[in-house]
XYZ file of C-alpha atoms in Angstrom:
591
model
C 6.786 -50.743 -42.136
C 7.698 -53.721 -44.558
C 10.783 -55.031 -46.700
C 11.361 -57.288 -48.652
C 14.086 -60.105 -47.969
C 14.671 -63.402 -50.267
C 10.643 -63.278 -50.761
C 9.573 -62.803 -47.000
C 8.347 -59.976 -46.105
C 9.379 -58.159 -43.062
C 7.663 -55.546 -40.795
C 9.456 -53.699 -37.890
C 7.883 -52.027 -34.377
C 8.994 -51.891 -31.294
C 10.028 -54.861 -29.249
C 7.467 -54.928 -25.779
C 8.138 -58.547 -25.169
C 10.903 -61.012 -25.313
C 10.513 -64.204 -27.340
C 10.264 -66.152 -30.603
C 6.905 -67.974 -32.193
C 5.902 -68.810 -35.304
C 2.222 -69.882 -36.189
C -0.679 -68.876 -38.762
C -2.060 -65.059 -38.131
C -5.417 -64.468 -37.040
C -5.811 -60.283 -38.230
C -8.771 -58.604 -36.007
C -10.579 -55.815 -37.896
C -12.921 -53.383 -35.133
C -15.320 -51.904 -37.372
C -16.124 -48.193 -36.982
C -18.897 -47.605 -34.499
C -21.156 -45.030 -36.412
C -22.517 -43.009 -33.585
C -25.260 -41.076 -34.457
C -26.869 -38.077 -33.156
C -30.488 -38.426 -32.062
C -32.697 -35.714 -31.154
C -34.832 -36.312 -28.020
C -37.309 -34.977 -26.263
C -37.190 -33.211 -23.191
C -39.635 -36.059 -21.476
C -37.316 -38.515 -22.378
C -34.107 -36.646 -21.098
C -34.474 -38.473 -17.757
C -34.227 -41.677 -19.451
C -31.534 -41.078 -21.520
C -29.532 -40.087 -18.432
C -31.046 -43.442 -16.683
C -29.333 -45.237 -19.860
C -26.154 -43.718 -19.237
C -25.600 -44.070 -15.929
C -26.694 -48.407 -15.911
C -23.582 -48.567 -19.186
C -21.261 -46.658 -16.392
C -22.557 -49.615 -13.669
C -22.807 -52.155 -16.238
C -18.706 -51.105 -17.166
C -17.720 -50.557 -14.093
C -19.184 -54.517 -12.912
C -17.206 -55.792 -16.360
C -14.139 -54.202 -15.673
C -13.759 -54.939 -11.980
C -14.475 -59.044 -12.950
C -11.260 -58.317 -15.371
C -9.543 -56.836 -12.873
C -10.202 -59.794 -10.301
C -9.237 -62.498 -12.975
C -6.346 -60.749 -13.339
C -5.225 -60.516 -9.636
C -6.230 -64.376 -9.942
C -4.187 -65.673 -12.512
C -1.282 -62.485 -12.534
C -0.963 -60.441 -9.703
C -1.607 -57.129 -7.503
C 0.528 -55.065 -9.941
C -1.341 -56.355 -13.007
C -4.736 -55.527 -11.542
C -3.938 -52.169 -10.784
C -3.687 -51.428 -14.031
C -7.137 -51.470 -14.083
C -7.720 -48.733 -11.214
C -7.099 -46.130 -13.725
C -10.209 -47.777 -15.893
C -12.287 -47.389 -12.963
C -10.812 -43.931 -11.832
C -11.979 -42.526 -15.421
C -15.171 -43.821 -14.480
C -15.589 -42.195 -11.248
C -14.528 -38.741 -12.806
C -17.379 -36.845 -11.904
C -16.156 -34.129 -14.164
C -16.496 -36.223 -17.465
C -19.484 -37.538 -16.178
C -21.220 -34.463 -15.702
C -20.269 -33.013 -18.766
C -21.523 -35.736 -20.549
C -25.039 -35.557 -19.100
C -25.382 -32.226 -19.483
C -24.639 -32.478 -23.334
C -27.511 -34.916 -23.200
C -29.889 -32.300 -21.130
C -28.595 -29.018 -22.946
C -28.860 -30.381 -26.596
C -31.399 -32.861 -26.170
C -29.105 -35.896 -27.530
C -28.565 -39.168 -27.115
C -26.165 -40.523 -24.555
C -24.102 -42.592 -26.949
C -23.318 -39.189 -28.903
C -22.430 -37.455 -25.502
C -20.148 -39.731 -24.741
C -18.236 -40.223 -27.561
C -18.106 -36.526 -27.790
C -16.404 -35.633 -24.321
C -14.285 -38.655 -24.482
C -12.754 -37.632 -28.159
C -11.473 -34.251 -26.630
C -10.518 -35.836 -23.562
C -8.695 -38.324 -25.795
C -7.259 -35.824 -28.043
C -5.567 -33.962 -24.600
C -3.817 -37.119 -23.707
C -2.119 -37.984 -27.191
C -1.249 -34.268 -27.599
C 0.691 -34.265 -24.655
C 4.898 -34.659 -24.627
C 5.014 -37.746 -22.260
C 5.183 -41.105 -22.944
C 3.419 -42.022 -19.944
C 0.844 -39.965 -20.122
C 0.337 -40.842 -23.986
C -0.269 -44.358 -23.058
C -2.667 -43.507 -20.752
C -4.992 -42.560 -23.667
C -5.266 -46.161 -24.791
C -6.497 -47.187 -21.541
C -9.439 -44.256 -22.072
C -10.225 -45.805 -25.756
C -10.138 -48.963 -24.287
C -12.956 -47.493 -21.562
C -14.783 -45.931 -24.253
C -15.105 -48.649 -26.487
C -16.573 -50.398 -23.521
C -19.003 -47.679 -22.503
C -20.250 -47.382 -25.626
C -20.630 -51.389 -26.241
C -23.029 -51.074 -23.260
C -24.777 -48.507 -24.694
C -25.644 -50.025 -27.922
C -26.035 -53.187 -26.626
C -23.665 -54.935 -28.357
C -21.178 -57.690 -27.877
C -17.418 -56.903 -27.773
C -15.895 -57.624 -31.533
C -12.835 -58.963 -29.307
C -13.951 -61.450 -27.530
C -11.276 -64.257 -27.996
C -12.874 -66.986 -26.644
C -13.631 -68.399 -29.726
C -10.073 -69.103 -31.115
C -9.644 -72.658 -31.512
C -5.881 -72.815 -32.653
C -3.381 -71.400 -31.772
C -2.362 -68.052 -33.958
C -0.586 -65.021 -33.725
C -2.532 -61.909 -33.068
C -2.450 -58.658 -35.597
C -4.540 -55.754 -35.005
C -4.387 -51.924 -35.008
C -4.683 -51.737 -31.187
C -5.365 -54.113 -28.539
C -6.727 -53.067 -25.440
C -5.482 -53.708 -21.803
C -8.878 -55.562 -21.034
C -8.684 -57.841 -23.920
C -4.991 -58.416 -23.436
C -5.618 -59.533 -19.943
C -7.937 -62.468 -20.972
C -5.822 -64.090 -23.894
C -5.506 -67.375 -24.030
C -1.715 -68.164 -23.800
C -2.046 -71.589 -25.474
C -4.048 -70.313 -27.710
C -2.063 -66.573 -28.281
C 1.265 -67.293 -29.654
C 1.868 -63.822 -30.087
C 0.780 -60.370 -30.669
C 1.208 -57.002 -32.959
C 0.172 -53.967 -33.631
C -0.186 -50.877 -35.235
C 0.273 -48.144 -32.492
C 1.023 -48.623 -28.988
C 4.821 -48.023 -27.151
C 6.874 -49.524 -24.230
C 5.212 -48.162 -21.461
C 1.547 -49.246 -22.248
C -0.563 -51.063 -20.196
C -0.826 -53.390 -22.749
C 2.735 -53.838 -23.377
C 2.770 -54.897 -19.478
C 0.250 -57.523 -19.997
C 2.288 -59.257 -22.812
C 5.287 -59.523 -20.265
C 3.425 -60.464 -17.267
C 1.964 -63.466 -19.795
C 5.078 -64.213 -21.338
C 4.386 -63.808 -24.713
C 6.420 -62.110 -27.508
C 4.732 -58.975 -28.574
C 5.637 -56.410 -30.861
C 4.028 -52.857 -31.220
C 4.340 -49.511 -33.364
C 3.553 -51.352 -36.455
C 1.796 -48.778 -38.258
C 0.132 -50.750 -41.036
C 0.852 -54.345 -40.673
C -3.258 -55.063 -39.691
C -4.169 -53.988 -42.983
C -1.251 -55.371 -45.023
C -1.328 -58.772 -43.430
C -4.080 -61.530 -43.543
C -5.517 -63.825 -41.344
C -4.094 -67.212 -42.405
C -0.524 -66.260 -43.195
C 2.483 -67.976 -41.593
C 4.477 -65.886 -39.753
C 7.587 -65.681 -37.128
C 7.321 -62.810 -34.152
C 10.124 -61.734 -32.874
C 9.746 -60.166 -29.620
C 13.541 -59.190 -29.327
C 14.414 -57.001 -32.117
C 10.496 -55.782 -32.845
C 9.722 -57.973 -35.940
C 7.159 -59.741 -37.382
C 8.342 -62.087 -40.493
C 6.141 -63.269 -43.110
C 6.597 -66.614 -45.216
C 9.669 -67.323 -43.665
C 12.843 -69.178 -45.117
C 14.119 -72.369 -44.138
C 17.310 -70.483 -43.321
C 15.342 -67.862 -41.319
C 13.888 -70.491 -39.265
C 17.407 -72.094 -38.823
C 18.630 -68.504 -37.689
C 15.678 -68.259 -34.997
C 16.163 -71.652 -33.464
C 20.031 -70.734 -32.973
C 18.722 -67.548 -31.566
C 15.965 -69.234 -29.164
C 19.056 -71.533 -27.888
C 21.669 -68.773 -27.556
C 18.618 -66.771 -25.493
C 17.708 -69.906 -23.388
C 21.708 -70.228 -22.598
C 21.851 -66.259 -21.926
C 18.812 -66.404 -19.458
C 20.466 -69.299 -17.566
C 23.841 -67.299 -17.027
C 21.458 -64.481 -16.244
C 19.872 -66.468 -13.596
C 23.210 -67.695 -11.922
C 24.558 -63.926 -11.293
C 21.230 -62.834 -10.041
C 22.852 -63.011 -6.188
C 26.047 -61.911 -7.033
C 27.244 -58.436 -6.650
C 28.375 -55.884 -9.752
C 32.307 -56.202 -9.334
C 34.148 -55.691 -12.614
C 36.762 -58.847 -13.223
C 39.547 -55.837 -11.612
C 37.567 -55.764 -8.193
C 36.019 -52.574 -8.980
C 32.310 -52.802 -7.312
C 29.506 -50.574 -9.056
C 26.137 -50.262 -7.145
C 23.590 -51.493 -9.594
C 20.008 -50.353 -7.935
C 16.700 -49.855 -9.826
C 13.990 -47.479 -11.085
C 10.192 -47.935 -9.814
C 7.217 -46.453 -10.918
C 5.155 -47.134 -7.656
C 5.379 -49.733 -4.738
C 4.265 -52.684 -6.679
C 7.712 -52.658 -8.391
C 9.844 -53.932 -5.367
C 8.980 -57.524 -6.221
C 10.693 -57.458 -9.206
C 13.260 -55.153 -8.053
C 14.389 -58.104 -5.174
C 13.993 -60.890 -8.092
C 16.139 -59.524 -9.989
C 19.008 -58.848 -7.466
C 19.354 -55.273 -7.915
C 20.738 -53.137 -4.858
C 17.871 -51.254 -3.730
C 16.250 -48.571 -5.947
C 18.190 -45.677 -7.153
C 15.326 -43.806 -8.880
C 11.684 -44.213 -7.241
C 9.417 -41.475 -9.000
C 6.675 -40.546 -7.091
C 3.884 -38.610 -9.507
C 2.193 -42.112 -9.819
C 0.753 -40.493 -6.327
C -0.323 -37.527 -7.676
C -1.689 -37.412 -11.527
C -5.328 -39.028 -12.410
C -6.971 -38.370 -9.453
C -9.192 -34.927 -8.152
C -7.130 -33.730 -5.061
C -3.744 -34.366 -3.682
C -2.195 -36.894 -2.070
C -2.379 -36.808 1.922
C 0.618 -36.993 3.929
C -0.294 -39.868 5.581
C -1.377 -41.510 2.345
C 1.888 -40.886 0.893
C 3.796 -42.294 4.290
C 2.282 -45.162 3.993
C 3.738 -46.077 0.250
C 6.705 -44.519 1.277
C 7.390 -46.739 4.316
C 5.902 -49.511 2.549
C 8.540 -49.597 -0.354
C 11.694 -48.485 2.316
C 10.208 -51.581 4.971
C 10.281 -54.438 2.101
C 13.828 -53.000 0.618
C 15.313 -52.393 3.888
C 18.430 -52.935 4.376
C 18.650 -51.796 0.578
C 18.496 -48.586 -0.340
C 15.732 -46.374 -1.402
C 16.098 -43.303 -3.449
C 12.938 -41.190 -3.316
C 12.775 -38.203 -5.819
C 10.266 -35.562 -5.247
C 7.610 -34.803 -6.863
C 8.439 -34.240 -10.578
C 5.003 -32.263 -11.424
C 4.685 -29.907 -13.972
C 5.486 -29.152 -17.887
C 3.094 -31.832 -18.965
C 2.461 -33.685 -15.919
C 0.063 -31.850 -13.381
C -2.419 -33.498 -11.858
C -5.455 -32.803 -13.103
C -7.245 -30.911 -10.365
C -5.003 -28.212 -10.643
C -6.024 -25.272 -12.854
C -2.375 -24.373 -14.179
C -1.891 -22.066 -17.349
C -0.687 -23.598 -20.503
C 2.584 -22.771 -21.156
C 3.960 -22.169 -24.752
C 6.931 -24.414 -23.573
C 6.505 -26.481 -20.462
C 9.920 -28.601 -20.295
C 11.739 -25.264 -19.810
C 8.934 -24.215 -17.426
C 7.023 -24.015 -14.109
C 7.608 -27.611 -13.282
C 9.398 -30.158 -10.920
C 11.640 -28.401 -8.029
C 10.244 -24.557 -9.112
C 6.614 -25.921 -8.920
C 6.859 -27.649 -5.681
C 9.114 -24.585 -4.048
C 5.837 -22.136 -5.268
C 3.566 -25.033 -3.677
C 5.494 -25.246 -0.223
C 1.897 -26.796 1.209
C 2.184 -29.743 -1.168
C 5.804 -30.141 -1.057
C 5.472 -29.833 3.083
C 3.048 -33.041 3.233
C 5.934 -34.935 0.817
C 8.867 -34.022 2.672
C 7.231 -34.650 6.259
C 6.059 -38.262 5.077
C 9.329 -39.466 3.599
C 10.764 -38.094 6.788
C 8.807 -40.092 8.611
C 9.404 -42.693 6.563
C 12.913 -43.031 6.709
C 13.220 -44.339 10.220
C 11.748 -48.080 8.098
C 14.719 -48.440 6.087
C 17.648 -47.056 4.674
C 15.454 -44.001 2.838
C 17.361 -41.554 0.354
C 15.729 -38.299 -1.092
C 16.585 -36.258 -4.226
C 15.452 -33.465 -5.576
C 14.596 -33.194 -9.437
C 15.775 -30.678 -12.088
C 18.289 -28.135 -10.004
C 19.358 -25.548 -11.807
C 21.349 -23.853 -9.535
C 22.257 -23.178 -5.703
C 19.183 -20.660 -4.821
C 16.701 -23.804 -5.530
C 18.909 -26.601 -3.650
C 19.090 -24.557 -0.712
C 15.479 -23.287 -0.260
C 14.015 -26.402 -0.807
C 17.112 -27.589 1.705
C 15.454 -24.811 4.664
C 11.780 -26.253 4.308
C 13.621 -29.842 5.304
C 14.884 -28.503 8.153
C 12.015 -26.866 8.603
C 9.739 -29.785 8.686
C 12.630 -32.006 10.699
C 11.732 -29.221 13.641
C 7.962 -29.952 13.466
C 8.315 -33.317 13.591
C 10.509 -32.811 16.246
C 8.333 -30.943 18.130
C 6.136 -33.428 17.171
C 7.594 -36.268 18.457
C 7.392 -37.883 15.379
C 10.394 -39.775 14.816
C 12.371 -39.917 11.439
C 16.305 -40.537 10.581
C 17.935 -37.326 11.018
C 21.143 -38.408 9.144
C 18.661 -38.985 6.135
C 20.210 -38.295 3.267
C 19.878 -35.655 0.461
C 20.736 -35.547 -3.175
C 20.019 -33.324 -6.286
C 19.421 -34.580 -9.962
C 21.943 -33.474 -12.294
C 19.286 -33.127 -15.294
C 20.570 -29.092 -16.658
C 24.012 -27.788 -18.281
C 23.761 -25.060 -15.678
C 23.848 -27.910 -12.976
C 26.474 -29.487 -14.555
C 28.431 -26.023 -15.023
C 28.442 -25.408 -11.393
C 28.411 -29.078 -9.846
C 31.134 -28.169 -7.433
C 29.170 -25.720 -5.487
C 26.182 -27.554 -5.658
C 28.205 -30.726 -4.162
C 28.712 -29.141 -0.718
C 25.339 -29.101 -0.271
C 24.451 -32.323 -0.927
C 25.362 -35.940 -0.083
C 24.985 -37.176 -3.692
C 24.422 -36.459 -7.533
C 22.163 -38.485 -9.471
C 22.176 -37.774 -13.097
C 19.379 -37.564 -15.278
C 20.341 -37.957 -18.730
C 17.207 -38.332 -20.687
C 16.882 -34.548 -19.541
C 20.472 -34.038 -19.927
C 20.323 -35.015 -23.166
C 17.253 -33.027 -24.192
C 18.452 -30.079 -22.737
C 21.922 -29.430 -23.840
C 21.332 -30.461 -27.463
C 18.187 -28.782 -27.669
C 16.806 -31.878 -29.047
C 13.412 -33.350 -28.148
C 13.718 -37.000 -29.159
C 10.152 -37.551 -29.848
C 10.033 -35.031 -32.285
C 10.892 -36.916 -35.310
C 11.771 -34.248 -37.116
C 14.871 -33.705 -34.116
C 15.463 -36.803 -32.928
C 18.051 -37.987 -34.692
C 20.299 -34.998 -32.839
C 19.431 -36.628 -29.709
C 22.705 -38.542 -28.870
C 23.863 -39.653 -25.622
C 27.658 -39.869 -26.983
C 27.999 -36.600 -27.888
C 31.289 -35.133 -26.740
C 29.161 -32.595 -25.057
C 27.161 -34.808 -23.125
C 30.134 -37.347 -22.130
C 32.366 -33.995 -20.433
C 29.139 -32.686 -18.814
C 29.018 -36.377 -17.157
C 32.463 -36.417 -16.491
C 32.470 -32.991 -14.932
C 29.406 -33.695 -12.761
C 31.552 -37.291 -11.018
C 34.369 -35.406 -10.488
C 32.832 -32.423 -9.018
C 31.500 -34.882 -6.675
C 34.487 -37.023 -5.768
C 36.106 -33.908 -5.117
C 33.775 -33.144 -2.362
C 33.498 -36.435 -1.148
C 30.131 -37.940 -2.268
C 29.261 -40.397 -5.083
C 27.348 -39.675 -8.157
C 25.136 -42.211 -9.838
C 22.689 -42.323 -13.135
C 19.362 -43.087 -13.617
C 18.734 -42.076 -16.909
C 18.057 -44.427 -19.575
C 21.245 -45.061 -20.879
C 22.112 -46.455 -17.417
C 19.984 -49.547 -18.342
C 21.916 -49.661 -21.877
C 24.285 -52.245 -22.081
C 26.465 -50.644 -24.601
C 26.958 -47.710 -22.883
C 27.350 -49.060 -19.302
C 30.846 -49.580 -19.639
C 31.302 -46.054 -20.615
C 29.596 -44.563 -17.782
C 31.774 -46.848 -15.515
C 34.628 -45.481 -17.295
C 34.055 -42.263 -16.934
C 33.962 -42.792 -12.777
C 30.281 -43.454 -12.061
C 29.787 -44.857 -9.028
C 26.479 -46.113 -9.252
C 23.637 -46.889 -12.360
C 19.942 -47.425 -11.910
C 17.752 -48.784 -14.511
C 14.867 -50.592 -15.504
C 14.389 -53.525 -12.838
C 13.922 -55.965 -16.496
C 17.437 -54.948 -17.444
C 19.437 -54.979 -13.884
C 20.999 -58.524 -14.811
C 21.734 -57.315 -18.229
C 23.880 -54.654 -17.095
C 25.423 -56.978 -14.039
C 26.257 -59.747 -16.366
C 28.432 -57.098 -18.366
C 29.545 -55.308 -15.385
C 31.214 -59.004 -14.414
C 33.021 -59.374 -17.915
C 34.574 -55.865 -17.847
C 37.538 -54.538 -16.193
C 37.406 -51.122 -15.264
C 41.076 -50.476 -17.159
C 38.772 -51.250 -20.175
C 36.478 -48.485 -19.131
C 38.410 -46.500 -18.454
C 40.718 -46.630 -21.630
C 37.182 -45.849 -23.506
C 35.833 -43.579 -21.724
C 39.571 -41.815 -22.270
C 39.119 -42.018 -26.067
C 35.391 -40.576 -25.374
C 36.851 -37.310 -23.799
C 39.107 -36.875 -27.127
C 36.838 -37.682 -29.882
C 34.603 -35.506 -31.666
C 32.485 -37.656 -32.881
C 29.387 -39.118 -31.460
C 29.338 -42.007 -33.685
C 32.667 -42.940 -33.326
C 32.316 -42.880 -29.581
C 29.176 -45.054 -30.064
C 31.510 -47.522 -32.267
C 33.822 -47.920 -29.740
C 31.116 -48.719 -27.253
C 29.900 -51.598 -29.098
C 33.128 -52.835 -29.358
C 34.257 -53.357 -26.068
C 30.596 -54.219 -24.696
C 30.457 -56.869 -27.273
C 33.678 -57.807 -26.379
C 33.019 -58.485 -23.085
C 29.905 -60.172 -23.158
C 29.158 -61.222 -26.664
C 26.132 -63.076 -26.202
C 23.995 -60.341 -24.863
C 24.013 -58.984 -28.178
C 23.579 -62.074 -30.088
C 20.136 -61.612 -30.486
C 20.395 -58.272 -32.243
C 19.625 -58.715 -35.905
């Protein structure tokens, strides 16, 4: 989406990564791949298949030298961003079904393929999560490749022929191609589609270039040869820009570079408030690769570590010694941190895909997270026994997710001490003061916090669900989402009711939703007695370095105003004010 501004033109996405360039566009165009069908004959069935199955070898060999060049020149974490490219090619399931299109109607491969993988790709955008969303650009990305090999023809984005250095507009960009740019070359990158959590957003970081996504039409309003600035902060890409503007972005790139150093300095230091008033500042991880960034960036241990990365795109379940193994790897490098493991949070639109679950008409209020894995007690068994075991390498924690009231918390509490005697009996050791908390994610968990809290040793609450839930708002439904407020009045008591139901019973409730990471609202959530926020390792120092200019009086006198407003934007008003307040240069580069 453009405007217009003293003659520039302006279009805003979605900042993936930080930074500031400026530089002539080069725009990439993919022309449409017209697939036809061809009829063939049934002797030449056997060849067709042949033809297939060398693009799948021919892919696979292509994608595993990215993958290698990547290790090379980024690192483990980057690289496995590529198992899921070669995980969709090892799917026997879409690669059946594709050559039996070919036998059954006698068609070319090419056709086949493109075939299965549209409906495969039309599952994976139609589904609610983010995560899995993204995950469909890493199939386009495979099937653009597949069928490249198939036609014999040479990818359109090969970027080894840029000469200068530009900034990059397209539609999409692909993981693969992402991974080879040419950082003296690549200024810069945006495009049309794409979100925060996509593997292609995680390339841009891991290079260190600014990169903007969610475009929508900036590929085919821009042209290749424009000067432009990119503004990997706020999610802009600026056209023609003013003297003034480029005055403006070298006093940002300054006040950034100054904010990074300060950044830098507190990195060691704990999260005390200037009154003394210490807040445990851990981390959320998708999967063990994380805990390199979540020591270099001096967070205290991991508060959230979700474990479906274990068990979604793959065609049975995880073992329990496979598990056990990640699990102990993560608690052995964190040790003597802290490590919060949630269980499983399967279900709604998460299963893993081997299992043949009905669709549900409405699977976020559905058979999902703690009421799938307590009518699963197999699965949930072989998780519970291996972060058991697990706990005896470091200072393990376990939650579970989306408790909704006592029956749940204290069946799923029985099969613990149920597998603590086999392992017992076993001789398998494990920590048996290990301990347990539930996710405060439901009003009705909220409602009844204070019987819940004697049967646990901690809350953690989950306020992106929180949220969702209590205001019946699903925030990627644009049509609802501007209802979805974390300042609502409702929303702040429910929080407040949760830590005091907790401190009552002696044991500390933390938050791991995203707001935790937000440094407007951390001050509130401090205010309002939290004992301990968990965010997004990329914003721990954020939240430390305003943590460190706050007293807790001052959160505490907000979140006081919080309980007695009635307005949610009034409440959000006051946030800014004191976070800016406190640390004025985090938000400088908000414009």
């Amino acid at each position: 989406m453009s405007t217009q501004t003293k003659g520039e033109r302006i279009f805003r996405g979605i900042p993936v990564s930080a930074g500031v360039s400026r530089g002539k566009i080069l725009v990439l165009h993919r022309t449409r791949r017209l697939i036809n069908r061809r009829d063939v004959s049934a002797d030449g069935l056997p060849a067709e298949v042949e033809r297939f199955e060398k693009a799948l070898a021919q892919t696979r060999k292509q994608i595993s030298e990215v993958q290698r060049k990547v290790v090379e020149s980024m690192g483990a974490k980057e690289g496995d961003i590529f198992e899921a490219h070669l995980l969709m090619l090892e799917d026997r399931m879409l690669v059946d079904e594709v050559i039996r299109l070919v036998r059954d109607q006698k068609v070319n491969a090419e056709y086949a393929f493109q075939s299965v993988s549209a409906r495969y790709l039309d599952a994976l955008a139609g589904v609610d999560d983010e995560y899995l969303r993204e995950r469909a650009a890493d199939m386009h990305d495979l099937m653009g490749r597949v069928l490249d090999n198939l036609l014999n023809v040479k990818n359109e984005f090969d970027l080894h022929h840029i000469t200068e250095p530009c900034i990059l507009i397209s539609h999409e960009l692909s993981p693969s191609t992402t991974a080879q740019l040419n950082k003296k070359m690549v200024l810069g990158f945006a495009t049309d589609i794409g979100g925060q959590t996509s593997h292609t957003a995680i390339m841009a970081r891991s290079l260190g270039i600014p990169a903007v996504v969610g475009l929508k039409t900036a590929s085919e309003e821009l042209e290749t040869g424009d000067y432009a600035l990119i503004d990997g902060y706020n999610g802009t890409i600026i056209v023609n820009p003013t003297d003034q503007t480029l005055f403006e972005y070298g006093q940002l790139v300054k006040i950034k570079a100054s904010l990074e150093e300060k950044l830098r300095e507190i990195k060691t230091q704990p999260a005390l408030t200037l009154d003394g008033k210490n807040i445990t500042l851990s981390a959320n991880i998708e999967d063990q690769h994380d805990v390199e960034e979540v020591i270099a960036q001096g967070a205290d241990g991991v508060g959230l570590f979700r474990t479906e990365f274990l068990f979604i795109n793959r065609e049975s379940l995880p073992s329990e010694e496979e598990q056990y193994k990640v699990y102990r790897e993560v608690a052995a490098a964190l040790n003597p941190q802290p490590v919060i493991i949630r269980t499983v949070d399967l279900g709604g639109d998460k299963f893993a895909s081997h299992l043949q679950v009905a669709k549900e008409m409405n699977p976020f209020l559905g058979w999902r997270a703690i009421r799938f894995c307590l009518a699963q007690p197999e699965m949930f068994r072989a998780q519970l026994r291996a972060i058991l075991r697990a706990s005896v390498a470091g200072k393990v924690k376990m939650m579970y997710p989306m408790i909704s009231g006592l029956d749940e918390l204290r069946q799923a509490n029985a099969l613990v001490e149920k597998c603590k005697a086999e392992l017992r009996a076993e001789n398998i050791p494990f920590n048996e003061e290990m301990k347990i908390g539930a996710m405060i994610e439901i009003p009705s968990a909220a409602l009844i916090a204070d019987a819940l809290a004697k049967h646990v040793k901690f809350f953690s609450i989950g306020t992106n669900d929180l949220i969702q839930y209590t205001l019946a708002a699903d925030r990627t439904n644009e049509r609802v989402s501007h209802l979805y407020e974390p300042t609502h009045p409702a929303i702040i008591r429910l929080i407040k009711m949760t830590v005091e139901a907790a401190h009552k019973n002696g044991i500390w409730a933390g938050v791991c939703g995203e707001i935790a990471g937000d440094p407007t609202l951390a001050p509130l959530l401090i205010g309002l007695g939290v004992d301990e926020l968990s965010a997004a390792p990329t914003v721990v120092a954020q939240i430390k370095y305003i943590i460190r200019r706050l007293k807790l009086s001052e959160a505490q006198s907000l979140a006081e105003f919080a309980m007695q407003s009635e307005s949610p934007s009034e409440i959000y008003t006051r946030c800014q004010e004191v976070a800016r307040a406190a640390a004025p240069s985090l938000f400088e580069s908000k414009k």
